[in-house]
Structure formats: structure tokens, C-alpha cells
PDB file of C-alpha atoms in Angstrom:
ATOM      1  CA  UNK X  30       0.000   0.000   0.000  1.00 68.00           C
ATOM      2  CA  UNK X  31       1.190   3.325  -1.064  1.00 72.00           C
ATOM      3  CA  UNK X  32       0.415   5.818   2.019  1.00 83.00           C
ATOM      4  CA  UNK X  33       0.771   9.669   1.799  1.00 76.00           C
ATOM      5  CA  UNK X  34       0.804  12.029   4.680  1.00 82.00           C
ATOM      6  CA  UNK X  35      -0.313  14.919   4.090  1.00 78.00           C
ATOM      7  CA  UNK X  36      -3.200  16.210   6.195  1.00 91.00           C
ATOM      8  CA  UNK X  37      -0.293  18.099   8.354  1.00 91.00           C
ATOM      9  CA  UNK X  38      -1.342  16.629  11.679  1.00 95.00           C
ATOM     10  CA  UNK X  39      -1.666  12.827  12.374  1.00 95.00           C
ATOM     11  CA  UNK X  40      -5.315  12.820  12.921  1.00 97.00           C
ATOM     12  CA  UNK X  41      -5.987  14.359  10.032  1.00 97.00           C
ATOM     13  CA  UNK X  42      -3.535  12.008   8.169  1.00 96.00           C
ATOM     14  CA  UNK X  43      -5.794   9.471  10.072  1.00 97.00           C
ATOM     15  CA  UNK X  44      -9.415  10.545   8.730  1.00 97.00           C
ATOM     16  CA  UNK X  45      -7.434  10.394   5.352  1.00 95.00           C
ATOM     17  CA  UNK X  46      -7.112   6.694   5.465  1.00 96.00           C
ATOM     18  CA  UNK X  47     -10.307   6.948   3.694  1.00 94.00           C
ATOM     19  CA  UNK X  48      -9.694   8.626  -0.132  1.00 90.00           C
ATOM     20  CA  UNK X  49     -12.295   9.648  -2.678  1.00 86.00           C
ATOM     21  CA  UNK X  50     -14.926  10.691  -0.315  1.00 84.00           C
ATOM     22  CA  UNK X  51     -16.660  12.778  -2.943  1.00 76.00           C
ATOM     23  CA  UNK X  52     -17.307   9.278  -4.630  1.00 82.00           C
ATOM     24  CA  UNK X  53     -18.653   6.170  -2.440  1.00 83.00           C
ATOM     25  CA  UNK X  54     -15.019   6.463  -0.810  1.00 87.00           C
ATOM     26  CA  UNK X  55     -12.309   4.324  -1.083  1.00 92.00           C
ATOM     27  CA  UNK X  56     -10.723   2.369   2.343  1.00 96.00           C
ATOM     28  CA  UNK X  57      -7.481   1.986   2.869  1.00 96.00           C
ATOM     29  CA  UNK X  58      -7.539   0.807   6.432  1.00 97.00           C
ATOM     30  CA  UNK X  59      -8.832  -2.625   4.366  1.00 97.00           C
ATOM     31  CA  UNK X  60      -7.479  -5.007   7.858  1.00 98.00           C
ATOM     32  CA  UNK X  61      -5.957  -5.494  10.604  1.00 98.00           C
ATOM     33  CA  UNK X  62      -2.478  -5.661   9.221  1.00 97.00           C
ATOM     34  CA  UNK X  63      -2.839  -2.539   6.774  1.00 97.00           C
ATOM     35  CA  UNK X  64      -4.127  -0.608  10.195  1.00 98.00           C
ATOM     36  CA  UNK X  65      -0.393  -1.827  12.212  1.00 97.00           C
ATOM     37  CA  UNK X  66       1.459  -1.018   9.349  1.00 96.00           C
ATOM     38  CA  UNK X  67      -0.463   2.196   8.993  1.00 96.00           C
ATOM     39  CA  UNK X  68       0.598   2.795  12.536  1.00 95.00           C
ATOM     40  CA  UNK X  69       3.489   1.693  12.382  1.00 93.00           C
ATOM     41  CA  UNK X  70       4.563   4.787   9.486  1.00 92.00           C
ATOM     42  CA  UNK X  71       2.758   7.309  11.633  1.00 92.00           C
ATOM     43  CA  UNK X  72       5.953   6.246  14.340  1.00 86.00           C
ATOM     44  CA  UNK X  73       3.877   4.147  16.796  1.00 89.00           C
ATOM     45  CA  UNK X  74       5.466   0.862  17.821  1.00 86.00           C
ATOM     46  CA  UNK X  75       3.024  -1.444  16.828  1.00 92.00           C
ATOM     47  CA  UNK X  76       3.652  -5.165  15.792  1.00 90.00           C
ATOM     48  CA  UNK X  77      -0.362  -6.355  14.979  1.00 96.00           C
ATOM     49  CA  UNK X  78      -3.949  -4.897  15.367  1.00 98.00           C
ATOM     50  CA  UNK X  79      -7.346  -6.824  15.627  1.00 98.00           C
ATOM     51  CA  UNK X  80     -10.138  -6.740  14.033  1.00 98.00           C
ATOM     52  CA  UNK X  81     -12.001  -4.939  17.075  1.00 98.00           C
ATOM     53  CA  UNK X  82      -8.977  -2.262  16.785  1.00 98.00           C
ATOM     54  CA  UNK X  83      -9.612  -1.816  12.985  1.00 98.00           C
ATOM     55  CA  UNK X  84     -13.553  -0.991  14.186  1.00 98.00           C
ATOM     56  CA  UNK X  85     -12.524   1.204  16.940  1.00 98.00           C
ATOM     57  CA  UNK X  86      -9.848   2.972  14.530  1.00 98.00           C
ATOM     58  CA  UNK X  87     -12.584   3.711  11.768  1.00 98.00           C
ATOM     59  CA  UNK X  88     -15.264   4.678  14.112  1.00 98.00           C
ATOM     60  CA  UNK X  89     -12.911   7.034  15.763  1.00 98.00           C
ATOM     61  CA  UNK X  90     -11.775   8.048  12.245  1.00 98.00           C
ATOM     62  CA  UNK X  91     -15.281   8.941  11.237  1.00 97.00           C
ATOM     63  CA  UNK X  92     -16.131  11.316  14.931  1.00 98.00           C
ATOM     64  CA  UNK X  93     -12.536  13.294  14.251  1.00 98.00           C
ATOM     65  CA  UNK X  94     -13.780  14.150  10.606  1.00 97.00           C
ATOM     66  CA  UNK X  95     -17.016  15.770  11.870  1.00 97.00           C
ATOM     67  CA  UNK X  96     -15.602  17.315  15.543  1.00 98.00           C
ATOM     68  CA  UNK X  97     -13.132  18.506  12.963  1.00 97.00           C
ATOM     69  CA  UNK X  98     -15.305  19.816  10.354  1.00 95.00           C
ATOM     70  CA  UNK X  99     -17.187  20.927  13.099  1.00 93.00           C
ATOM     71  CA  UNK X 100     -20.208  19.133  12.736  1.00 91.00           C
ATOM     72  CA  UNK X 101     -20.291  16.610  15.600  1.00 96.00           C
ATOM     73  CA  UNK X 102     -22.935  14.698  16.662  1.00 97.00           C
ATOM     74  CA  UNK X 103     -22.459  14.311  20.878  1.00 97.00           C
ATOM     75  CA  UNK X 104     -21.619  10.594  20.069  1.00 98.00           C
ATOM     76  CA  UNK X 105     -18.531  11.789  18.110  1.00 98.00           C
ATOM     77  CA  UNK X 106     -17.436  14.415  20.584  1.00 98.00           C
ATOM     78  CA  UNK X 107     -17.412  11.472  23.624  1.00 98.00           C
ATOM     79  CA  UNK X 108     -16.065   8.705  21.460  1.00 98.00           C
ATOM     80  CA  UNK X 109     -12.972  11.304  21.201  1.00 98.00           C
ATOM     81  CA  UNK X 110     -12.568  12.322  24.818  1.00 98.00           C
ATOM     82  CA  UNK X 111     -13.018   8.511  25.876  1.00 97.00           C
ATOM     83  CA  UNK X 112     -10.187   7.257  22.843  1.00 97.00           C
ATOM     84  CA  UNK X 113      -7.777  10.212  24.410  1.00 96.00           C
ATOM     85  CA  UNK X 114      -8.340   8.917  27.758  1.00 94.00           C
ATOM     86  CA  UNK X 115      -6.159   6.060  26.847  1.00 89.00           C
ATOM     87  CA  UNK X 116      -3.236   8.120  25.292  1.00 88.00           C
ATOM     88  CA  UNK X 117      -0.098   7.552  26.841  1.00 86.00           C
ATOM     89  CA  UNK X 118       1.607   9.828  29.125  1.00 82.00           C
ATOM     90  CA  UNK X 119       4.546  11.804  27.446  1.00 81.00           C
ATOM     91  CA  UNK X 120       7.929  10.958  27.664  1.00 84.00           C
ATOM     92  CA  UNK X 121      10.900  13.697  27.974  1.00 90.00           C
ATOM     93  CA  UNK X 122      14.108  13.373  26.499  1.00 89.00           C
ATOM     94  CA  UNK X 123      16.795  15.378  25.253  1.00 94.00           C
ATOM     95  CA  UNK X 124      18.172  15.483  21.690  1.00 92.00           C
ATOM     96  CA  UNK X 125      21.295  17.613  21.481  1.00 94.00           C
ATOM     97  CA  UNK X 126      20.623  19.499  24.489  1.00 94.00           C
ATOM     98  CA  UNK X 127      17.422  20.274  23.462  1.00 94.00           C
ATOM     99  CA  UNK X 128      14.164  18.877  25.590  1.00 94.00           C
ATOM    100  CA  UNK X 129      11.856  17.209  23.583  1.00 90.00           C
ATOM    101  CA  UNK X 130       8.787  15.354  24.191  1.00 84.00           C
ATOM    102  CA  UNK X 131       8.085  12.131  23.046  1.00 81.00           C
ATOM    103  CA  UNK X 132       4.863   9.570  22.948  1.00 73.00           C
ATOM    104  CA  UNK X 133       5.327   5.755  22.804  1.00 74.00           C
ATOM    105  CA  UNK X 134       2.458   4.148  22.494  1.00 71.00           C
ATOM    106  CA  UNK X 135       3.056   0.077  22.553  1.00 79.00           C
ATOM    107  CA  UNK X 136      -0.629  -0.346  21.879  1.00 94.00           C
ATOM    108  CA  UNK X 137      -3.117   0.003  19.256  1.00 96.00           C
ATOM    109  CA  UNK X 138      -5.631   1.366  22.008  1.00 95.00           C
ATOM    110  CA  UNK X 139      -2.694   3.876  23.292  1.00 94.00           C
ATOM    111  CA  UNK X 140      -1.961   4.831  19.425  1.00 94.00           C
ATOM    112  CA  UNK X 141      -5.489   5.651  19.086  1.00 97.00           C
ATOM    113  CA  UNK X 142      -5.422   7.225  22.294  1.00 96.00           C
ATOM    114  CA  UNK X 143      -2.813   9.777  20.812  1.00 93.00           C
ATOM    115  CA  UNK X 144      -4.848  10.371  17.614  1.00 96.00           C
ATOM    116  CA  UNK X 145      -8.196  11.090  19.699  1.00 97.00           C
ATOM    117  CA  UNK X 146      -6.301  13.495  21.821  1.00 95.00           C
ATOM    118  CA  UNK X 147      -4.254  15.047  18.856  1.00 96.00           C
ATOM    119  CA  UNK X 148      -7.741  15.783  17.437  1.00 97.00           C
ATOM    120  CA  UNK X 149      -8.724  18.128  20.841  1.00 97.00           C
ATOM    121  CA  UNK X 150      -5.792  19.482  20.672  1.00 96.00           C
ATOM    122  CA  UNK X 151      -6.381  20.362  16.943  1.00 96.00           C
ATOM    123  CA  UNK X 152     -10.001  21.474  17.454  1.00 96.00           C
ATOM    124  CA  UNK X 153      -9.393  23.984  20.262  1.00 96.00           C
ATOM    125  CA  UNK X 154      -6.048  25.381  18.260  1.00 93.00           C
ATOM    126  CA  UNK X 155      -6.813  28.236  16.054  1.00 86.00           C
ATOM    127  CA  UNK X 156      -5.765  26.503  12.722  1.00 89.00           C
ATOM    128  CA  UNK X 157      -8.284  25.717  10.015  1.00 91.00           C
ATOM    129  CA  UNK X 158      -9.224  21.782   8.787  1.00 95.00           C
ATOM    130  CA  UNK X 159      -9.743  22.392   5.044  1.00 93.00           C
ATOM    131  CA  UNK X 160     -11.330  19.889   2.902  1.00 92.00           C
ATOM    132  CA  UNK X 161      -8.876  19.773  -0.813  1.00 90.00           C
ATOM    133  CA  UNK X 162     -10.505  21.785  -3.643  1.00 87.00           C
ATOM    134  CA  UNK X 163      -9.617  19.460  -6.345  1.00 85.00           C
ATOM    135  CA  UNK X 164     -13.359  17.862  -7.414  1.00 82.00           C
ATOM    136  CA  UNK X 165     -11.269  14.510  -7.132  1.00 82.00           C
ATOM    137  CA  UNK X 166      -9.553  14.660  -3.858  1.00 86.00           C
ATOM    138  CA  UNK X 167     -11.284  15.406  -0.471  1.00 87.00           C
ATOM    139  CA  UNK X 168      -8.531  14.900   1.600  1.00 90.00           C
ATOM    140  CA  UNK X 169      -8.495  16.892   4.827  1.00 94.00           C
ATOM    141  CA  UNK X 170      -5.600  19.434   5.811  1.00 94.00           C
ATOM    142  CA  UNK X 171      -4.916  22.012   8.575  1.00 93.00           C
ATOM    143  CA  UNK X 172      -4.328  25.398   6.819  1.00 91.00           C
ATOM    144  CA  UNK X 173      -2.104  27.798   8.705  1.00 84.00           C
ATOM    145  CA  UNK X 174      -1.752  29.809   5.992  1.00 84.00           C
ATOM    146  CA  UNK X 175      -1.260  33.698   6.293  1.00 85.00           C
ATOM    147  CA  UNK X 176      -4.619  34.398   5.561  1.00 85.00           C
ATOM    148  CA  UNK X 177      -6.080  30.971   5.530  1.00 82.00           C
ATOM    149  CA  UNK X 178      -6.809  30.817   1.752  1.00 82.00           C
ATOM    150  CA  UNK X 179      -4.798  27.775   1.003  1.00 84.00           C
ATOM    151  CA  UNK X 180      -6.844  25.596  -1.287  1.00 86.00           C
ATOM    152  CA  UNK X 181      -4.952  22.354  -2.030  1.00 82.00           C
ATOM    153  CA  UNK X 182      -3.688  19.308  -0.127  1.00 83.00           C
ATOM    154  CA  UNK X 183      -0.546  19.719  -1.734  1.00 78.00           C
ATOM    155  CA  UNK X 184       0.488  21.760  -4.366  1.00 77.00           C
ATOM    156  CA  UNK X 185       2.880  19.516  -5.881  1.00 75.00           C
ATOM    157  CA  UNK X 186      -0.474  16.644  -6.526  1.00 76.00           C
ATOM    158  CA  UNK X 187      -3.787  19.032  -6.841  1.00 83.00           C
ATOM    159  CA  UNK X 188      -2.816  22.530  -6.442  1.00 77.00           C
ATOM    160  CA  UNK X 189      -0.445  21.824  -9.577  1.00 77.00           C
ATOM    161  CA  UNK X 190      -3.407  19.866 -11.619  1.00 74.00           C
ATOM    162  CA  UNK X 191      -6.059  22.738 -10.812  1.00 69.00           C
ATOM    163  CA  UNK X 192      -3.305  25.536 -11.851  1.00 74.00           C
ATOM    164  CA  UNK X 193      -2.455  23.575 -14.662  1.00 77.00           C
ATOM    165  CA  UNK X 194      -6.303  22.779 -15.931  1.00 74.00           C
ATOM    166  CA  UNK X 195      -6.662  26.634 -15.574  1.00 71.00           C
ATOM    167  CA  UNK X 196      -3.751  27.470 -17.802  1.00 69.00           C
ATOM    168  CA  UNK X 197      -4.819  24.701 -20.548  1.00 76.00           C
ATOM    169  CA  UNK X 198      -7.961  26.382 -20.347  1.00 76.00           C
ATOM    170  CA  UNK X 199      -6.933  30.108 -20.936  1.00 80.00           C
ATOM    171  CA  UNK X 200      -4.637  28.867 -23.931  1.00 82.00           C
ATOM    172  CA  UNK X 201      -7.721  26.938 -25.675  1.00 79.00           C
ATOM    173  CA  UNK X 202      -9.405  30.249 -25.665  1.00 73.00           C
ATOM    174  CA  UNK X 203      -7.091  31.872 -27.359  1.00 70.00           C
ATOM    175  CA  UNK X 204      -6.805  29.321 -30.225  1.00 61.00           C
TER     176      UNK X 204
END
């Protein structure tokens, strides 16, 4: 499985384990083993998951898209603060002199835990959850942009096709 990261925060990276929402959606989180290796890229020490994790990871997937979009239903808002009550306690260490702090979740249910509680720590921040502009994309992404304009998920995927759609349109004209 090919996995791209860029919603800019790992929840967000999280609710985009699901692509082509503008369509019927497409899952990537297809079983256990995708979900551990997905965790495993996101730099949680995870061997396996099981099924009941793979549920648990979707369902929470689904209530950080709406708190994030900021349409929660109350089920969404306390499956989130229950999933961050499991996130492990941070860890302090020092890299070149520098503190730095540091999760390790050895669990699926403490990886999740992390997620959930990146997610109210995302929603309370004053940073924007965009959803991609491209009519084939939908992927979420926190826009800290100047002015919060930014459009895209990435420039270099659909910013690029949109600017370059544009441009192949304005030439056409002028033929």
C-alpha cells in the first residue's frame, strides 16, 4: 500500500485513510495488518492490530472528521474524549541538548489514544481543517496559511493539476 501524509497533523492524516470521499469512498484501512502497518509509518510501535482495533480505529476516524469539520454529533465528541483517555503519558528526552517530548504508544488502544487526543488538541487550536478543492480529492488538511486561503492538499499533486487545468484552459481560448 502506497500511504501519503499529508493532512499536516496525524489525525488528520488518520481521517485520510479513507480517499475519494466525494465518490462512495475508497478504504485503505482494508485489515488489521494494513491498520499496524499504517501505525506503524505514523511512528507508533506497533507489531499487529485486531479486528475490534480496525472498528474502533474507523469509528474514531469517522467522529474526528465531523468534531473537525465541526459538525459533531455528541456521540462523536465522547467517542474522542473517551479514545484520548487512553493516550499515553509523554515521555521527555533530550536530543542535542534540546528537551523534547516524546509519545510511545506500545498499543493500538494507546496509538489511538494519541490520535483522539491530537484531534482536541487540533479542534481547540486556532488553525483551520480544510477539505482539498480538487473535485477529485477530499482529503483533509490544517491550513495555517497567512490568511487561511490555502486551497490544495498539496500543491505539488492538486494545487499543480487545478493551476495547470486553468492554464490549458486560458490557452484553448485563445486558439
Amino acid at each position: 500500500m502506497e500511504w501519503v501524509f499529508d493532512g499536516g497533523r496525524p489525525c488528520l492524516d488518520l481521517v485520510n485513510t479513507v480517499r475519494e470521499r466525494h465518490e462512495d469512498g475508497r478504504e485503505l484501512l482494508t485489515d488489521p495488518a494494513a491498520l499496524a502497518e499504517w501505525l506503524r509509518l505514523m511512528g507508533f510501535a506497533i507489531t499487529e492490530a485486531s479486528a475490534g482495533e480496525l472498528s474502533a480505529a474507523r469509528a474514531l476516524r469517522e467522529a474526528v472528521d465531523k468534531v473537525l469539520l465541526g459538525e459533531p454529533r455528541s456521540a462523536d465528541v465522547l467517542l474522542v474524549n473517551e479514545m484520548a483517555s487512553g493516550a499515553p503519558s509523554p515521555w521527555l528526552r533530550y536530543d542535542d541538548g534540546k528537551p523534547v517530548k516524546e509519545l510511545r504508544p506500545v498499543s493500538v488502544v494507546a496509538a489511538l489514544g494519541a490520535l483522539a487526543a491530537d484531534t482536541i488538541d487540533l479542534a481547540t487550536e486556532e488553525i483551520a481543517v480544510r477539505i482539498c478543492a480538487a473535485d477529485d480529492c477530499g482529503l483533509r488538511f490544517c491550513d495555517a496559511s497567512p490568511r487561511r486561503s490555502r486551497q490544495w492538499c498539496s500543491m505539488a499533486r492538486c494545487g499543480n493539476r487545478a493551476k495547470a487545468r486553468a492554464h490549458y484552459a486560458r490557452t484553448r481560448k485563445r486558439d
